[in-house]
Amino acid sequence: MESAISVQQLVKCYGALRAVDGLSFEVPRGCIFGLLGPNGAGKSTTIEMIEGLRAPDSGCIKVLGTDVQREPERVKQRIGVQLQSTHFFPRLSARRVLELFASFFERSLPVEQLIAAVNLEEKADVPNGSLSGGQRQRLAVAVALVNDPDIIFLDEPTTGLDPQARRSLWEVIARQRAAGKTILLTTHYLDEAERLCDQIAIVDQGRIIAEGSPAALIASNFQRAALEFATDARLPTAALEQLPGVASVQANSATVTLYSGEIARTTAALFAFSEEQGVALSDLSIRTATLEDVFLKLTGRHLRD
């Protein structure tokens, strides 16, 4: 079956900066595809080129079989876009905002259906400027759905939202996938990507450095458990790497993480070593590896760096 999005050897330069450097990937129809990477990795530039908002220097982009460079308007009729930061005329109600955007497209969904899809029935006639952050994000998603798109682009849809608002938006996104929509998602929350995405591509310095399902990426990078703790003083990383069973060590200002295939031996040795060094351990926990661990291993940075 033809991919919803096909990107081949995409390149975009800004002077000497090669922002997108030969990027290639396929987004299957009906899946949630996460495009992840640290700031400056080339994600936004890539998405803008897929949406037809920015011209590539070279490469080929097809959306639902249509060449984006040759027929950008045809593509725009079949996609929906939620921007990271969206501002509407604040005095317009959610209902009026949706009616306005519906008028821009050849086809559109009934406004009442859109309002129900994002659970804004009680706020439909309130000026959108008075909506909460989570309600405004849900309205932005409704605008992205107004033309009943085949592909939905969601750019960090839950940034800045409280946990309850995030989960409410996750439910909206999951319902769109269940309805057969294809979703291209960017997020700075790796737990969100791990929960929502069927497939993920990790981008760094304009190139894809890893691709696959969250489970496959974790399994291919870690066959070990993670032993995580905080200390009141810094333990030498080189010494921690020599503890029994330790395969690698990640340390930042807040926590130290030891990846070990022999977690019981590692834990016992860690306690003995910390006592020898006179360093107290706190908040110690043992967990399986996550997408955050994969990202840190592959890029050397946390996603928000």
Tab-separated table of C-alpha atoms in Angstrom:
chain	number	residue	atom	x	y	z
A	1	MET	CA	0.000	0.000	0.000
A	2	GLU	CA	1.230	3.479	-0.855
A	3	SER	CA	2.616	5.500	2.047
A	4	ALA	CA	0.715	8.528	3.321
A	5	ILE	CA	3.964	10.530	3.245
A	6	SER	CA	7.112	9.681	1.308
A	7	VAL	CA	10.258	11.777	1.802
A	8	GLN	CA	13.322	10.995	-0.297
A	9	GLN	CA	16.774	12.579	0.020
A	10	LEU	CA	15.420	15.891	1.296
A	11	VAL	CA	17.937	18.739	1.577
A	12	LYS	CA	17.528	22.316	2.803
A	13	CYS	CA	20.408	24.735	3.369
A	14	TYR	CA	20.578	28.195	4.888
A	15	GLY	CA	23.894	29.558	3.747
A	16	ALA	CA	26.563	27.215	5.102
A	17	LEU	CA	24.089	25.522	7.446
A	18	ARG	CA	22.705	22.235	6.122
A	19	ALA	CA	19.507	22.210	8.181
A	20	VAL	CA	18.113	19.085	6.491
A	21	ASP	CA	20.765	16.744	5.169
A	22	GLY	CA	19.464	14.001	2.864
A	23	LEU	CA	16.448	13.013	4.964
A	24	SER	CA	14.418	9.979	3.817
A	25	PHE	CA	11.474	8.274	5.542
A	26	GLU	CA	8.034	6.812	4.893
A	27	VAL	CA	4.889	7.364	6.963
A	28	PRO	CA	2.417	4.451	6.636
A	29	ARG	CA	-1.253	5.281	6.236
A	30	GLY	CA	-3.342	5.227	9.389
A	31	CYS	CA	-0.493	5.484	11.897
A	32	ILE	CA	0.829	8.063	14.338
A	33	PHE	CA	4.382	8.887	13.274
A	34	GLY	CA	6.610	10.804	15.676
A	35	LEU	CA	9.395	13.038	14.374
A	36	LEU	CA	11.657	13.651	17.367
A	37	GLY	CA	14.869	15.553	17.841
A	38	PRO	CA	16.576	18.255	19.905
A	39	ASN	CA	16.063	21.916	19.080
A	40	GLY	CA	17.789	22.777	15.809
A	41	ALA	CA	17.697	19.195	14.510
A	42	GLY	CA	15.719	20.156	11.377
A	43	LYS	CA	12.257	18.904	12.376
A	44	SER	CA	10.330	22.131	11.808
A	45	THR	CA	12.016	22.775	8.470
A	46	THR	CA	11.218	19.230	7.355
A	47	ILE	CA	7.561	19.509	8.346
A	48	GLU	CA	7.165	22.892	6.651
A	49	MET	CA	8.515	21.385	3.423
A	50	ILE	CA	6.105	18.440	3.674
A	51	GLU	CA	3.221	20.866	4.214
A	52	GLY	CA	4.235	22.850	1.134
A	53	LEU	CA	5.120	25.968	3.131
A	54	ARG	CA	8.827	25.895	2.321
A	55	ALA	CA	10.627	24.768	-0.841
A	56	PRO	CA	13.410	22.164	-0.520
A	57	ASP	CA	16.755	22.644	-2.243
A	58	SER	CA	16.585	19.063	-3.490
A	59	GLY	CA	14.756	15.825	-2.872
A	60	CYS	CA	11.236	14.561	-3.407
A	61	ILE	CA	8.160	14.752	-1.155
A	62	LYS	CA	4.916	12.956	-1.918
A	63	VAL	CA	1.791	13.297	0.207
A	64	LEU	CA	-0.924	10.753	-0.593
A	65	GLY	CA	0.837	10.141	-3.902
A	66	THR	CA	0.890	13.829	-4.862
A	67	ASP	CA	4.172	15.651	-5.483
A	68	VAL	CA	4.127	18.546	-3.008
A	69	GLN	CA	6.329	20.809	-5.129
A	70	ARG	CA	4.220	20.364	-8.259
A	71	GLU	CA	0.746	20.497	-6.705
A	72	PRO	CA	0.988	22.218	-3.306
A	73	GLU	CA	-2.612	23.482	-3.301
A	74	ARG	CA	-3.966	20.005	-3.921
A	75	VAL	CA	-1.972	18.740	-0.955
A	76	LYS	CA	-3.148	21.569	1.322
A	77	GLN	CA	-6.768	20.598	0.745
A	78	ARG	CA	-6.071	17.137	2.174
A	79	ILE	CA	-3.989	17.986	5.249
A	80	GLY	CA	-4.730	19.644	8.566
A	81	VAL	CA	-2.130	21.594	10.534
A	82	GLN	CA	-1.963	22.462	14.227
A	83	LEU	CA	0.862	24.880	14.950
A	84	GLN	CA	2.888	24.905	18.148
A	85	SER	CA	1.484	28.324	18.997
A	86	THR	CA	-1.874	29.324	17.546
A	87	HIS	CA	-3.621	32.690	17.992
A	88	PHE	CA	-7.160	33.404	16.808
A	89	PHE	CA	-9.160	36.633	17.007
A	90	PRO	CA	-9.784	36.515	20.777
A	91	ARG	CA	-13.369	37.815	20.660
A	92	LEU	CA	-14.507	35.119	18.247
A	93	SER	CA	-16.161	32.119	19.866
A	94	ALA	CA	-14.842	28.636	19.174
A	95	ARG	CA	-17.875	28.084	16.960
A	96	ARG	CA	-17.158	31.218	14.881
A	97	VAL	CA	-13.472	30.321	14.548
A	98	LEU	CA	-14.394	26.924	13.140
A	99	GLU	CA	-16.991	28.418	10.785
A	100	LEU	CA	-14.378	30.855	9.504
A	101	PHE	CA	-11.787	28.167	8.780
A	102	ALA	CA	-14.390	25.864	7.260
A	103	SER	CA	-15.073	28.541	4.649
A	104	PHE	CA	-11.485	28.258	3.378
A	105	PHE	CA	-11.829	24.669	2.136
A	106	GLU	CA	-13.649	22.850	-0.648
A	107	ARG	CA	-15.025	20.383	1.907
A	108	SER	CA	-15.507	20.672	5.649
A	109	LEU	CA	-17.008	18.796	8.576
A	110	PRO	CA	-20.068	20.121	10.423
A	111	VAL	CA	-19.000	22.556	13.128
A	112	GLU	CA	-21.027	20.769	15.803
A	113	GLN	CA	-19.204	17.536	14.984
A	114	LEU	CA	-15.838	19.270	15.378
A	115	ILE	CA	-16.832	20.824	18.695
A	116	ALA	CA	-17.911	17.419	20.000
A	117	ALA	CA	-14.733	15.763	18.706
A	118	VAL	CA	-12.574	17.940	20.978
A	119	ASN	CA	-15.029	18.096	23.894
A	120	LEU	CA	-15.703	21.836	23.716
A	121	GLU	CA	-19.527	21.734	23.825
A	122	GLU	CA	-19.746	23.790	27.015
A	123	LYS	CA	-17.332	26.433	25.683
A	124	ALA	CA	-18.499	26.607	22.061
A	125	ASP	CA	-19.972	30.114	22.349
A	126	VAL	CA	-17.407	31.607	24.728
A	127	PRO	CA	-14.827	34.064	23.265
A	128	ASN	CA	-11.785	31.904	22.553
A	129	GLY	CA	-9.539	34.437	24.260
A	130	SER	CA	-11.016	33.387	27.602
A	131	LEU	CA	-10.415	29.651	27.115
A	132	SER	CA	-7.858	27.807	29.224
A	133	GLY	CA	-4.587	26.652	27.668
A	134	GLY	CA	-5.862	23.112	27.237
A	135	GLN	CA	-9.129	24.310	25.700
A	136	ARG	CA	-7.264	26.562	23.248
A	137	GLN	CA	-5.074	23.617	22.200
A	138	ARG	CA	-8.172	21.486	21.635
A	139	LEU	CA	-9.641	24.295	19.530
A	140	ALA	CA	-6.413	24.410	17.499
A	141	VAL	CA	-6.735	20.666	16.882
A	142	ALA	CA	-10.376	21.145	15.851
A	143	VAL	CA	-9.238	23.755	13.311
A	144	ALA	CA	-6.736	21.210	11.973
A	145	LEU	CA	-9.653	18.785	11.516
A	146	VAL	CA	-12.045	21.263	9.916
A	147	ASN	CA	-11.516	20.042	6.338
A	148	ASP	CA	-11.717	16.346	7.314
A	149	PRO	CA	-8.035	15.877	6.392
A	150	ASP	CA	-6.455	12.571	5.540
A	151	ILE	CA	-3.218	13.622	7.271
A	152	ILE	CA	-2.970	15.710	10.448
A	153	PHE	CA	0.210	17.552	11.472
A	154	LEU	CA	0.477	18.186	15.214
A	155	ASP	CA	3.420	20.344	16.282
A	156	GLU	CA	4.036	19.907	20.020
A	157	PRO	CA	0.289	19.844	20.750
A	158	THR	CA	0.576	19.496	24.547
A	159	THR	CA	3.451	21.870	25.335
A	160	GLY	CA	2.737	23.868	28.476
A	161	LEU	CA	-0.410	21.946	29.423
A	162	ASP	CA	-1.102	20.472	32.850
A	163	PRO	CA	-1.235	16.649	33.137
A	164	GLN	CA	-5.037	16.481	32.961
A	165	ALA	CA	-5.182	18.679	29.849
A	166	ARG	CA	-2.417	16.608	28.219
A	167	ARG	CA	-4.309	13.373	28.756
A	168	SER	CA	-7.505	14.918	27.437
A	169	LEU	CA	-5.691	15.856	24.229
A	170	TRP	CA	-4.130	12.389	24.019
A	171	GLU	CA	-7.650	10.970	23.897
A	172	VAL	CA	-8.575	13.324	21.044
A	173	ILE	CA	-5.463	12.249	19.097
A	174	ALA	CA	-6.102	8.550	19.729
A	175	ARG	CA	-9.674	8.892	18.436
A	176	GLN	CA	-8.397	10.410	15.184
A	177	ARG	CA	-6.035	7.495	14.686
A	178	ALA	CA	-8.910	5.077	15.393
A	179	ALA	CA	-10.886	6.894	12.679
A	180	GLY	CA	-8.151	6.010	10.171
A	181	LYS	CA	-6.340	9.343	10.037
A	182	THR	CA	-2.572	9.530	9.569
A	183	ILE	CA	-0.864	11.778	12.122
A	184	LEU	CA	2.624	13.284	11.992
A	185	LEU	CA	3.499	14.390	15.513
A	186	THR	CA	6.361	16.337	17.069
A	187	THR	CA	6.714	16.527	20.829
A	188	HIS	CA	9.242	17.343	23.521
A	189	TYR	CA	7.656	14.761	25.828
A	190	LEU	CA	9.157	11.340	25.215
A	191	ASP	CA	6.575	9.623	27.416
A	192	GLU	CA	3.959	11.116	25.091
A	193	ALA	CA	5.742	9.788	22.006
A	194	GLU	CA	6.166	6.364	23.602
A	195	ARG	CA	2.468	6.226	24.451
A	196	LEU	CA	0.962	7.613	21.234
A	197	CYS	CA	3.290	6.809	18.340
A	198	ASP	CA	3.269	3.658	16.217
A	199	GLN	CA	6.536	4.635	14.520
A	200	ILE	CA	9.260	7.138	15.419
A	201	ALA	CA	12.144	8.753	13.572
A	202	ILE	CA	14.840	10.459	15.650
A	203	VAL	CA	16.479	13.369	13.830
A	204	ASP	CA	19.768	15.007	14.766
A	205	GLN	CA	21.723	17.557	12.745
A	206	GLY	CA	19.375	17.174	9.802
A	207	ARG	CA	19.685	13.394	9.538
A	208	ILE	CA	17.656	10.428	10.789
A	209	ILE	CA	19.802	8.511	13.273
A	210	ALA	CA	17.211	5.897	14.313
A	211	GLU	CA	13.778	4.751	13.195
A	212	GLY	CA	11.237	2.162	14.309
A	213	SER	CA	8.481	1.521	16.809
A	214	PRO	CA	9.110	2.746	20.386
A	215	ALA	CA	9.355	-0.861	21.617
A	216	ALA	CA	11.779	-1.840	18.854
A	217	LEU	CA	14.010	1.198	19.453
A	218	ILE	CA	14.177	0.439	23.176
A	219	ALA	CA	14.834	-3.271	22.631
A	220	SER	CA	17.568	-2.665	20.052
A	221	ASN	CA	19.410	-0.187	22.257
A	222	PHE	CA	18.922	-1.623	25.745
A	223	GLN	CA	18.767	-5.198	26.958
A	224	ARG	CA	19.477	-3.982	30.469
A	225	ALA	CA	17.662	-2.459	33.409
A	226	ALA	CA	18.306	1.094	34.566
A	227	LEU	CA	19.404	1.790	38.147
A	228	GLU	CA	18.746	5.453	38.886
A	229	PHE	CA	19.720	7.478	41.947
A	230	ALA	CA	20.630	10.923	43.260
A	231	THR	CA	23.640	11.790	45.424
A	232	ASP	CA	24.712	14.624	47.694
A	233	ALA	CA	28.125	14.581	46.001
A	234	ARG	CA	29.378	13.572	42.583
A	235	LEU	CA	30.636	9.997	42.217
A	236	PRO	CA	33.386	9.477	39.606
A	237	THR	CA	31.835	8.169	36.380
A	238	ALA	CA	34.915	6.115	35.483
A	239	ALA	CA	34.635	4.225	38.781
A	240	LEU	CA	30.894	3.622	38.334
A	241	GLU	CA	31.576	2.127	34.897
A	242	GLN	CA	33.785	-0.490	36.585
A	243	LEU	CA	31.045	-1.775	38.923
A	244	PRO	CA	29.912	-5.378	38.213
A	245	GLY	CA	27.354	-5.655	35.415
A	246	VAL	CA	27.465	-1.980	34.407
A	247	ALA	CA	27.356	-1.479	30.638
A	248	SER	CA	27.132	2.332	30.585
A	249	VAL	CA	26.584	5.354	32.795
A	250	GLN	CA	24.605	8.544	32.216
A	251	ALA	CA	24.955	11.412	34.675
A	252	ASN	CA	23.491	14.899	34.877
A	253	SER	CA	23.146	17.499	37.610
A	254	ALA	CA	20.115	15.753	39.141
A	255	THR	CA	20.531	11.991	38.734
A	256	VAL	CA	22.904	9.194	37.798
A	257	THR	CA	21.703	6.215	35.756
A	258	LEU	CA	23.555	2.905	35.554
A	259	TYR	CA	22.519	0.470	32.808
A	260	SER	CA	23.189	-3.072	33.967
A	261	GLY	CA	22.538	-6.626	32.870
A	262	GLU	CA	23.173	-7.876	36.433
A	263	ILE	CA	21.094	-5.477	38.455
A	264	ALA	CA	21.391	-7.311	41.817
A	265	ARG	CA	25.220	-7.395	41.691
A	266	THR	CA	25.354	-3.799	40.483
A	267	THR	CA	23.087	-2.593	43.281
A	268	ALA	CA	25.126	-4.342	45.985
A	269	ALA	CA	28.381	-3.020	44.553
A	270	LEU	CA	26.956	0.494	44.284
A	271	PHE	CA	25.989	0.551	47.963
A	272	ALA	CA	29.447	-0.688	48.951
A	273	PHE	CA	31.146	1.878	46.719
A	274	SER	CA	29.019	4.783	47.995
A	275	GLU	CA	29.792	3.799	51.598
A	276	GLU	CA	33.499	3.620	50.779
A	277	GLN	CA	33.327	7.095	49.213
A	278	GLY	CA	31.244	8.477	52.069
A	279	VAL	CA	28.511	9.557	49.644
A	280	ALA	CA	24.822	9.127	50.472
A	281	LEU	CA	22.404	7.811	47.832
A	282	SER	CA	18.779	8.915	47.576
A	283	ASP	CA	15.716	8.359	45.366
A	284	LEU	CA	17.094	5.031	44.187
A	285	SER	CA	14.886	3.170	41.731
A	286	ILE	CA	15.162	0.305	39.252
A	287	ARG	CA	13.238	0.482	35.990
A	288	THR	CA	13.248	-0.808	32.450
A	289	ALA	CA	14.705	1.406	29.751
A	290	THR	CA	12.496	4.032	28.106
A	291	LEU	CA	12.496	6.102	24.945
A	292	GLU	CA	14.190	8.847	26.971
A	293	ASP	CA	17.138	6.502	27.533
A	294	VAL	CA	17.307	5.723	23.812
A	295	PHE	CA	17.246	9.401	22.886
A	296	LEU	CA	19.970	10.251	25.396
A	297	LYS	CA	22.152	7.366	24.195
A	298	LEU	CA	21.827	8.252	20.513
A	299	THR	CA	22.087	12.057	20.698
A	300	GLY	CA	23.978	12.594	23.945
A	301	ARG	CA	21.304	15.115	24.916
A	302	HIS	CA	17.916	15.255	26.561
A	303	LEU	CA	15.111	16.148	24.141
A	304	ARG	CA	14.694	19.646	25.576
A	305	ASP	CA	18.411	20.514	25.313
